[in-house]
Structure formats: structure tokens, C-alpha cells
Tab-separated table of C-alpha atoms in Angstrom:
chain	number	residue	atom	x	y	z
A	275	MET	CA	-25.014	7.583	37.597
A	276	SER	CA	-21.490	8.994	37.242
A	277	VAL	CA	-18.800	6.382	36.657
A	278	ILE	CA	-15.078	6.690	36.027
A	279	ARG	CA	-12.939	3.871	34.661
A	280	LEU	CA	-9.448	3.225	36.006
A	281	ALA	CA	-6.662	1.132	34.481
A	282	LEU	CA	-3.992	-0.338	36.772
A	283	ALA	CA	-0.824	-1.266	34.874
A	284	GLN	CA	0.414	-4.221	36.926
A	285	GLN	CA	3.493	-4.424	34.747
A	286	PRO	CA	7.257	-4.762	35.298
A	287	ALA	CA	9.530	-1.987	34.098
A	288	PRO	CA	11.742	-2.824	31.105
A	289	ASP	CA	15.423	-3.481	31.804
A	290	ASP	CA	16.301	-1.360	28.799
A	291	PRO	CA	15.387	2.277	29.554
A	292	SER	CA	14.938	2.974	25.844
A	293	GLY	CA	11.865	0.733	25.873
A	294	ARG	CA	9.989	2.627	28.580
A	295	LEU	CA	8.034	5.081	26.489
A	296	SER	CA	6.939	2.614	23.805
A	297	LEU	CA	5.742	0.175	26.467
A	298	LEU	CA	3.872	2.908	28.333
A	299	ARG	CA	2.300	4.060	25.082
A	300	GLN	CA	1.103	0.511	24.391
A	301	TRP	CA	-0.601	0.254	27.783
A	302	CYS	CA	-2.109	3.723	27.548
A	303	GLU	CA	-3.537	3.028	24.109
A	304	ALA	CA	-5.053	-0.226	25.352
A	305	ALA	CA	-6.507	1.517	28.412
A	306	ALA	CA	-7.966	4.356	26.356
A	307	ALA	CA	-9.473	1.887	23.879
A	308	ASP	CA	-11.142	0.163	26.835
A	309	GLY	CA	-12.698	3.430	27.955
A	310	ALA	CA	-10.354	4.196	30.865
A	311	HIS	CA	-10.071	7.757	32.128
A	312	LEU	CA	-6.899	7.243	34.203
A	313	LEU	CA	-3.958	4.830	34.111
A	314	LEU	CA	-1.754	4.230	37.162
A	315	LEU	CA	1.706	2.612	37.370
A	316	PRO	CA	3.448	0.790	40.250
A	317	GLU	CA	5.887	2.610	42.533
A	318	MET	CA	8.942	4.284	40.988
A	319	TRP	CA	8.376	2.599	37.643
A	320	SER	CA	11.187	4.559	35.978
A	321	THR	CA	13.676	2.409	37.909
A	322	GLY	CA	11.516	-0.697	38.316
A	323	TYR	CA	12.020	-0.109	42.043
A	324	ALA	CA	15.466	-1.698	41.657
A	325	PRO	CA	17.907	-0.898	44.496
A	326	GLU	CA	20.870	-0.610	42.117
A	327	ARG	CA	19.059	2.156	40.204
A	328	MET	CA	18.005	4.180	43.234
A	329	ASN	CA	20.745	6.771	42.892
A	330	ALA	CA	21.457	10.124	41.262
A	331	ALA	CA	22.488	8.539	37.970
A	332	HIS	CA	18.909	7.342	37.422
A	333	ALA	CA	17.069	10.386	38.807
A	334	TRP	CA	15.173	12.836	36.603
A	335	GLY	CA	14.801	16.568	36.857
A	336	ASP	CA	11.724	18.440	35.686
A	337	ASP	CA	13.358	18.950	32.281
A	338	GLU	CA	13.713	15.226	31.525
A	339	ALA	CA	12.569	14.725	27.923
A	340	ILE	CA	10.428	11.668	28.625
A	341	LEU	CA	8.237	13.672	31.013
A	342	ALA	CA	7.274	16.042	28.205
A	343	GLU	CA	6.530	13.055	25.987
A	344	ILE	CA	4.257	11.546	28.635
A	345	SER	CA	2.411	14.847	28.841
A	346	GLN	CA	1.877	14.723	25.073
A	347	LEU	CA	0.746	11.092	25.331
A	348	ALA	CA	-1.879	11.989	27.937
A	349	ASP	CA	-3.134	14.894	25.862
A	350	GLY	CA	-3.204	12.888	22.643
A	351	LEU	CA	-5.224	10.060	24.159
A	352	GLY	CA	-7.359	12.168	26.489
A	353	LEU	CA	-6.151	9.889	29.305
A	354	ALA	CA	-4.882	10.909	32.737
A	355	ILE	CA	-1.585	9.128	33.492
A	356	GLY	CA	-0.236	8.496	36.987
A	357	PHE	CA	3.488	8.216	36.213
A	358	THR	CA	6.000	7.234	38.918
A	359	TYR	CA	9.712	7.975	38.905
A	360	LEU	CA	12.863	8.774	40.843
A	361	ALA	CA	12.916	12.563	40.922
A	362	ARG	CA	15.691	15.071	41.528
A	363	ARG	CA	14.772	18.162	43.524
A	364	ASP	CA	17.379	20.707	44.652
A	365	GLY	CA	20.032	18.005	44.655
A	366	ALA	CA	17.932	15.550	46.700
A	367	LEU	CA	16.276	12.362	45.430
A	368	ARG	CA	12.549	11.754	45.871
A	369	ASN	CA	10.054	8.980	45.161
A	370	ARG	CA	7.450	10.763	43.029
A	371	LEU	CA	4.011	10.320	41.531
A	372	ARG	CA	3.147	12.854	38.844
A	373	LEU	CA	-0.434	12.732	37.623
A	374	TYR	CA	-0.906	14.183	34.167
A	375	GLY	CA	-4.443	15.255	33.392
A	376	ALA	CA	-6.230	14.221	30.227
A	377	ASP	CA	-5.112	17.529	28.694
A	378	GLY	CA	-1.431	16.810	29.413
A	379	SER	CA	-1.093	19.297	32.265
A	380	VAL	CA	0.385	18.313	35.629
A	381	ALA	CA	-2.761	17.840	37.703
A	382	LEU	CA	-1.072	16.557	40.878
A	383	GLN	CA	2.478	15.919	42.041
A	384	TYR	CA	3.296	14.038	45.228
A	385	ASP	CA	6.565	12.851	46.785
A	386	LYS	CA	6.466	9.867	49.141
A	387	VAL	CA	6.517	11.116	52.735
A	388	HIS	CA	7.333	7.916	54.638
A	389	VAL	CA	10.632	6.776	53.130
A	390	CYS	CA	11.547	3.167	53.937
A	391	ASP	CA	14.862	2.618	55.722
A	392	PHE	CA	14.356	-1.062	56.503
A	393	THR	CA	14.475	-2.687	53.069
A	394	ASP	CA	18.205	-3.468	52.834
A	395	GLY	CA	18.963	0.192	52.312
A	396	THR	CA	16.765	0.501	49.239
A	397	GLU	CA	15.468	4.004	49.965
A	398	THR	CA	18.059	5.384	52.376
A	399	ALA	CA	19.388	7.767	49.704
A	400	LEU	CA	15.955	9.367	49.306
A	401	GLN	CA	14.442	12.413	50.958
A	402	GLY	CA	10.876	12.310	52.252
A	403	GLY	CA	8.223	14.562	50.742
A	404	ASP	CA	6.820	17.726	52.292
A	405	GLY	CA	3.276	16.517	52.977
A	406	PHE	CA	0.120	15.027	51.534
A	407	VAL	CA	-1.681	16.811	48.713
A	408	CYS	CA	-4.978	16.659	46.830
A	409	ALA	CA	-6.160	18.170	43.578
A	410	ASP	CA	-9.384	18.435	41.584
A	411	VAL	CA	-8.898	16.421	38.398
A	412	GLU	CA	-11.200	16.150	35.387
A	413	LEU	CA	-11.935	12.512	34.568
A	414	GLY	CA	-14.592	11.539	32.044
A	415	GLY	CA	-16.480	14.788	32.421
A	416	GLU	CA	-16.407	14.593	36.233
A	417	THR	CA	-14.309	16.656	38.632
A	418	VAL	CA	-12.794	14.172	41.079
A	419	ARG	CA	-10.868	15.132	44.219
A	420	ILE	CA	-7.720	12.979	44.075
A	421	GLY	CA	-4.899	12.434	46.574
A	422	ALA	CA	-1.994	10.015	46.787
A	423	MET	CA	-0.100	7.726	49.117
A	424	ILE	CA	2.933	5.754	47.948
A	425	CYS	CA	3.431	2.234	49.339
A	426	PHE	CA	4.657	2.594	52.967
A	427	ASP	CA	2.586	5.787	53.367
A	428	ARG	CA	-0.600	3.712	53.497
A	429	GLU	CA	0.590	1.974	56.685
A	430	PHE	CA	0.063	5.177	58.671
A	431	PRO	CA	-3.501	6.208	59.599
A	432	GLU	CA	-2.474	9.869	59.508
A	433	SER	CA	-1.717	9.634	55.785
A	434	GLY	CA	-5.264	8.706	54.865
A	435	ARG	CA	-6.739	11.122	57.367
A	436	SER	CA	-4.751	13.995	55.893
A	437	LEU	CA	-6.190	13.210	52.472
A	438	MET	CA	-9.693	12.791	53.893
A	439	ARG	CA	-9.535	16.214	55.551
A	440	GLN	CA	-8.568	17.698	52.193
A	441	GLY	CA	-11.695	16.170	50.663
A	442	ALA	CA	-10.131	13.268	48.759
A	443	GLU	CA	-12.608	11.038	46.958
A	444	LEU	CA	-9.955	8.784	45.415
A	445	ALA	CA	-6.485	7.922	46.722
A	446	LEU	CA	-3.925	6.660	44.212
A	447	VAL	CA	-1.406	4.195	45.676
A	448	PRO	CA	1.595	3.165	43.565
A	449	ASN	CA	3.102	0.160	45.357
A	450	ALA	CA	6.148	-2.113	45.513
A	451	CYS	CA	5.818	-4.824	48.155
A	452	PRO	CA	3.919	-8.078	48.830
A	453	MET	CA	0.243	-7.286	49.367
A	454	ARG	CA	-1.397	-10.682	49.641
A	455	GLU	CA	1.291	-13.296	50.230
A	456	ASP	CA	3.817	-11.711	52.564
A	457	ALA	CA	5.854	-14.341	54.407
A	458	GLU	CA	5.099	-12.812	57.807
A	459	LEU	CA	1.914	-10.792	57.266
A	460	GLY	CA	-0.069	-12.778	54.721
A	461	ASP	CA	-2.700	-10.440	53.255
A	462	VAL	CA	-2.765	-7.977	56.164
A	463	ARG	CA	-1.609	-5.070	53.981
A	464	LEU	CA	-4.490	-5.611	51.583
A	465	GLN	CA	-7.033	-5.803	54.403
A	466	GLN	CA	-5.460	-2.784	56.099
A	467	LEU	CA	-5.934	-0.790	52.913
A	468	ARG	CA	-9.608	-1.722	52.858
A	469	GLY	CA	-9.805	-0.285	56.363
A	470	ARG	CA	-8.132	2.935	55.203
A	471	ALA	CA	-10.822	3.339	52.558
A	472	LEU	CA	-13.677	2.729	55.008
A	473	GLU	CA	-12.364	4.910	57.834
A	474	ASN	CA	-11.740	7.850	55.505
A	475	ARG	CA	-14.688	7.314	53.152
A	476	PHE	CA	-12.659	7.459	49.962
A	477	ALA	CA	-11.929	4.985	47.190
A	478	VAL	CA	-8.431	3.547	46.777
A	479	ALA	CA	-6.692	2.463	43.575
A	480	LEU	CA	-3.484	0.516	44.233
A	481	CYS	CA	-1.075	-0.614	41.512
A	482	ASN	CA	1.639	-3.137	42.406
A	483	TYR	CA	4.348	-5.062	40.577
A	484	PRO	CA	3.524	-8.598	39.391
A	485	ALA	CA	5.338	-11.808	40.284
A	486	PRO	CA	8.117	-12.663	40.539
A	487	GLN	CA	9.122	-9.186	41.738
A	488	TYR	CA	6.154	-8.895	44.109
A	489	ASP	CA	2.731	-10.541	44.205
A	490	GLY	CA	0.404	-8.301	42.248
A	491	ALA	CA	-3.016	-7.783	43.893
A	492	SER	CA	-3.480	-4.397	42.241
A	493	CYS	CA	-6.982	-3.350	43.195
A	494	LEU	CA	-9.801	-0.847	43.338
A	495	ILE	CA	-11.517	-0.461	46.709
A	496	ASP	CA	-14.651	1.600	47.230
A	497	ALA	CA	-15.391	3.976	50.104
A	498	ARG	CA	-17.063	1.200	52.105
A	499	GLY	CA	-13.911	-0.931	51.949
A	500	HIS	CA	-15.309	-3.331	49.334
A	501	LEU	CA	-12.920	-4.833	46.801
A	502	LEU	CA	-14.413	-3.862	43.458
A	503	ALA	CA	-11.623	-5.513	41.470
A	504	VAL	CA	-8.372	-7.244	42.343
A	505	ALA	CA	-5.660	-8.661	40.094
A	506	GLY	CA	-3.888	-11.971	40.417
A	507	GLU	CA	-0.124	-12.160	40.688
A	508	GLN	CA	0.708	-12.123	36.991
A	509	THR	CA	1.328	-9.227	34.605
A	510	GLN	CA	-1.900	-7.585	33.478
A	511	LEU	CA	-3.722	-4.350	32.785
A	512	LEU	CA	-6.607	-4.358	35.254
A	513	SER	CA	-9.591	-2.143	34.434
A	514	ALA	CA	-12.270	-1.297	36.984
A	515	ASP	CA	-15.184	1.119	37.311
A	516	LEU	CA	-15.805	3.452	40.231
A	517	ASP	CA	-19.364	4.689	40.766
A	518	LEU	CA	-18.906	8.288	41.911
A	519	THR	CA	-22.621	8.753	42.527
A	520	ALA	CA	-22.666	5.870	45.012
A	521	LEU	CA	-19.431	7.054	46.649
A	522	ARG	CA	-20.736	10.583	47.143
A	523	ARG	CA	-24.075	9.367	48.449
A	524	TRP	CA	-22.290	7.148	50.989
A	525	ARG	CA	-20.056	9.999	52.120
A	526	ALA	CA	-23.025	12.309	52.550
A	527	GLU	CA	-24.891	9.708	54.594
A	528	GLN	CA	-21.875	9.135	56.832
A	529	ASP	CA	-21.298	12.856	57.265
A	530	GLU	CA	-24.832	13.153	58.628
A	531	VAL	CA	-24.053	10.509	61.251
A	532	TRP	CA	-20.419	11.234	62.131
A	533	GLY	CA	-19.813	14.755	60.872
A	534	PRO	CA	-17.673	15.739	57.868
A	535	ASP	CA	-14.425	15.227	59.810
A	536	ALA	CA	-15.506	11.936	61.371
A	537	GLN	CA	-15.664	13.387	64.888
A	538	ARG	CA	-16.849	10.885	67.477
A	539	PRO	CA	-20.216	11.427	69.150
A	540	SER	CA	-20.112	12.632	72.760
A	541	CYS	CA	-20.715	9.160	74.198
A	542	TYR	CA	-17.250	8.090	72.923
A	543	ARG	CA	-15.297	11.136	74.149
């Protein structure tokens, strides 16, 4: 049985930017000590997803010093780190996930495609990404096909399907919104995400902000849509195991029935 261990850092960002790296190091060390192979942060953690910081003054280019330090942290601990930040690209601002591999290299980089323009102007200064991407990433001796969706991206079926068609086995979802206790939707977003996992036959790891900013519910969902682990609303480092052997067996079984691209049988056409 092949198993990878994920750590979801359901943690607020520090108000003082100088405390970011030391706090991240603390979580990464705890995750590595617990046997985790990958740690994921909530959406745009470099700004704490704060509207007043979503501007050029708080954006980072590729030469930002802290990014090199995070690379060294990943390499030193042998831990993949899914770091989220407000990025600067050719003068435009983007909502970015950069996944550092356990050797410190950039294994995957993804910019949020579906930028929100309905949250009191929070993301209106941002540019959407160019498309959905996947990469083969070494985790715990296993090569895992990983893709990403950031928050609002997961609301669109096409996002998950794009990753599925690229062979994604695990979708990373940094998040910043109510998942379980939305005033209008209740827990619909959480249940919708379970559907995304099932319909595309990949696992999903979502990391959200805790209360009082949002309502937590960071979680790991398997390829059948089962909740393997889900956090409460408070600050925590949630660890959960994903059985790759079971996931791959399930995918193979479903491919035999539906085809590798989930094409419908003729009776439904």
C-alpha cells in the first residue's frame, strides 16, 4: 500500500510580515516531524487575503528573498510546501500557488484563473491566470500527478475536468471563504467539492482560514468523494493520509466502465 501524508495549515497569516517565515518554519517542522510529505497553506497567505493588502505594494516578484528561503526550508526538511502569495508578473498582479518539491525546486506554479469580482472589490486589481496545470511531484517515494484550483476555481466544473484530463490524482485547493457555515449556502461548497472529487476521480486537499476570518473546514477528500479528514473552525495543523493504491485502483476500475475521459455510454448520448 502506497500512502502519502498531507498537512493542511489552517492558520491565519501574521499581521507583522516579519513573522511570516518563522511561523511557516514552525508549522513545516511540526508537519515533517509528524511524517507529512506536503504542507499546504490557505489562499494568498502572504497577505492573509486582506483586501487592504491586495495591491502592488504587497506583491512579490520571482526575486523576492522569502521565496528563496522557502525553497531552502523545503529542501532542508524534505517537505513539499504549497506556498500562496500575491505575485507580480509583467506588471500585473496574480493570486498564486507555488508548490516547492521536497528538494526545494519549483514543482508546480499556478495562478488563479477565476478571479472574484463580487467580494467588495477584493480581487478586482488582479489578473486571471493562463490556464490549469498539472505536474508530476515526488512525495514520500511516490510520483504523484498534482494539479491546483484556488478557491472560486472549484465552483466551475470545467476547472476540475481540465485537471482530470491532464491526469491529476490530487488537486490542491488553497481557500478563503466560508465552506461549511455560509449564511446563504450552508455547507454547499463543501459538498460541491466532494462532487468534484467523485466526478473527476481525483483526491482533493483544501486548506482554508480558521475563524473568525472564515470557518475552517480544511479537508482531505478521496476520489470517491469521501471526507477522509475535516478540520473544525479553529486554528490547527490538520494531518491526513491518502492511500494512493486505493485511489489508483478506483480510477482504473472506473476507467474500465466509463473510459479514461469519462465519456458517457451510448445509451446516454
